[in-house]
Tab-separated table of C-alpha atoms in Angstrom:
chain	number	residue	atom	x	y	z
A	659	UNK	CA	-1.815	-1.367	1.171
A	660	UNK	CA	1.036	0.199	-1.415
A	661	UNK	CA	2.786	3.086	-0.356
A	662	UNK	CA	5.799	4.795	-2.321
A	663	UNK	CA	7.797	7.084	-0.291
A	664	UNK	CA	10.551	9.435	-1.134
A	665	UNK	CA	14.316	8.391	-0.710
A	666	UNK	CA	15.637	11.210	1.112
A	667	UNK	CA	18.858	9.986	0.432
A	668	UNK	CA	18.354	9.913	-3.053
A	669	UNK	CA	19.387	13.909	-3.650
A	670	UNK	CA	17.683	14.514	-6.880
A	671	UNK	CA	14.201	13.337	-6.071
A	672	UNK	CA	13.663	11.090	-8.533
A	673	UNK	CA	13.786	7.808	-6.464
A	674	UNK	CA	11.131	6.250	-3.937
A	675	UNK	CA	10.860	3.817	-1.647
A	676	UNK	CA	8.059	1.184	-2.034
A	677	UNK	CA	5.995	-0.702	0.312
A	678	UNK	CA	3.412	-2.715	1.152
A	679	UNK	CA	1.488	-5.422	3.003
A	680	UNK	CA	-1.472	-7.746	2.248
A	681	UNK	CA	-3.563	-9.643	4.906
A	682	UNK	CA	-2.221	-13.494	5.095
A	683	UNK	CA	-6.027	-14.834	3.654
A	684	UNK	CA	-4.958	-12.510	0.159
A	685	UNK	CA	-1.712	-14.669	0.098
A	686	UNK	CA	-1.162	-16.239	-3.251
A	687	UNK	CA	-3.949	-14.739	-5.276
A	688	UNK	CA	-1.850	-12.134	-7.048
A	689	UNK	CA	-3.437	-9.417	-5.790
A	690	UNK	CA	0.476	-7.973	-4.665
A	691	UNK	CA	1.517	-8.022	-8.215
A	692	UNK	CA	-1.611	-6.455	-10.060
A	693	UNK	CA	-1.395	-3.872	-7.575
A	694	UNK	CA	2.406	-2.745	-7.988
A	695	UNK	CA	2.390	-3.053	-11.397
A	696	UNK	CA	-0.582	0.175	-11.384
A	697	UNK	CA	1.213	2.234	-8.860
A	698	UNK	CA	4.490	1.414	-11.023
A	699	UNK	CA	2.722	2.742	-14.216
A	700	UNK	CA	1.548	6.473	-11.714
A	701	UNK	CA	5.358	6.175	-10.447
A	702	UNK	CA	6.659	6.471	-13.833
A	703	UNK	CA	3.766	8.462	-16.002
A	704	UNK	CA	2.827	11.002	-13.556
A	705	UNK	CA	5.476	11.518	-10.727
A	706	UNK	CA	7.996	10.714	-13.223
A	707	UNK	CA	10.675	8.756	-10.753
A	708	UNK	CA	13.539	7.216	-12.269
A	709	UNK	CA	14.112	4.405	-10.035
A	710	UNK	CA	11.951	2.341	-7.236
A	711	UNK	CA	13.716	0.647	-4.594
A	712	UNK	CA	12.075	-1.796	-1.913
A	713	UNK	CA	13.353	-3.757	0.805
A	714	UNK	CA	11.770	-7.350	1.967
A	715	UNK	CA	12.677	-9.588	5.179
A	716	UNK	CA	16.198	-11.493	4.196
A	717	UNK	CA	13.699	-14.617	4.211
A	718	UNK	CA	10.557	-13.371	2.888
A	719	UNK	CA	11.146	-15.435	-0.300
A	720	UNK	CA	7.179	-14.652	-1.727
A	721	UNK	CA	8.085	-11.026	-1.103
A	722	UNK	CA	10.991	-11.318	-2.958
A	723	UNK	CA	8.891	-13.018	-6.342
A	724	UNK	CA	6.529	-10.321	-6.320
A	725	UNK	CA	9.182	-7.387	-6.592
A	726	UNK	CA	11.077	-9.960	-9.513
A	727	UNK	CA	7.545	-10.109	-11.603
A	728	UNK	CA	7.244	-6.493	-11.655
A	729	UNK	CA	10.862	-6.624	-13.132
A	730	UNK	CA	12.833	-5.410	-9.980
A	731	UNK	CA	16.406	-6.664	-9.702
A	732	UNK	CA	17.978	-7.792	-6.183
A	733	UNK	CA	21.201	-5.384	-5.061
A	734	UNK	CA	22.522	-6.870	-2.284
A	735	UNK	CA	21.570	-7.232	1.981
A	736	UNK	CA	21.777	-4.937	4.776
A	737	UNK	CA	20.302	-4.072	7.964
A	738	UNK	CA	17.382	-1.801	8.287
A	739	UNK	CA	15.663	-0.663	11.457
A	740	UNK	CA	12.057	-2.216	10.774
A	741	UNK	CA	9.544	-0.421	13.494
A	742	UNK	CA	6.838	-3.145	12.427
A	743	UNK	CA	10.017	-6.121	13.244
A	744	UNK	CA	10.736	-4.380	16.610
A	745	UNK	CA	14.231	-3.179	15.643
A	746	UNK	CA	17.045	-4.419	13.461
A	747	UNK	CA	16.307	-7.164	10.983
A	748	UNK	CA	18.735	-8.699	7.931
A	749	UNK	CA	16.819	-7.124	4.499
A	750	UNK	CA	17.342	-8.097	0.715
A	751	UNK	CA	17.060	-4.567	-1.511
A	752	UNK	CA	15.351	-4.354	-4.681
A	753	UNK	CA	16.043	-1.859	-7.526
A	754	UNK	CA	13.707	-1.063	-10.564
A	755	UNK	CA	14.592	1.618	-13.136
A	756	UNK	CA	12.295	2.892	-14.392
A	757	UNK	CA	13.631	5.744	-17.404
A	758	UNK	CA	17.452	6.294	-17.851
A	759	UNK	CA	19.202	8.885	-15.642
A	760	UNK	CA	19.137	12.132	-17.406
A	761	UNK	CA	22.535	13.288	-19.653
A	762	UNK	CA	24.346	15.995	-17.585
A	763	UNK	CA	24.549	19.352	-18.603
């Protein structure tokens, strides 16, 4: 499952939030990858976001090589309430532009 959700704190809508999760026997088989890289291509052709950020477990290192295929760029750590990780946990956050920032008027 992919999901990309909007950054609220974004303020001009043109950022999302991606996530996702694959069933431990689907490990390894690339199946992560293909998959982001066709909801990259709808996140920049048709809902025409600028950026796509994504967070992964500080030590979810194959996590971490996915987001770095599809040409995301680690920005630094912080802590992020994670429902699914019963509270609090240490994250690394990814970045991928995807178009320039418009010019301002």
């Amino acid at each position: 499952m992919m999901t990309l959700r909007p950054d609220i704190d974004d303020g001009d809508g043109r950022t999302a939030d991606l996530g996702y999760v694959l069933g431990r026997d689907w490990w390894g088989r690339g199946i992560a990858t293909a998959a982001g890289r066709k909801v990259l291509v709808v996140a920049r052709d048709q809902l025409a976001l600028a950026r796509i950020a994504a967070d992964v477990k500080h030590d979810n290192h194959r996590s971490a090589a996915v987001l770095r295929r599809l040409g995301f760029t680690e920005t630094g750590r912080r802590m992020k309430y994670w429902p699914a990780r019963g509270g609090m946990v240490l994250v690394r956050r990814f970045v991928l532009v995807l178009r320039a920032p418009r010019p301002a008027p």
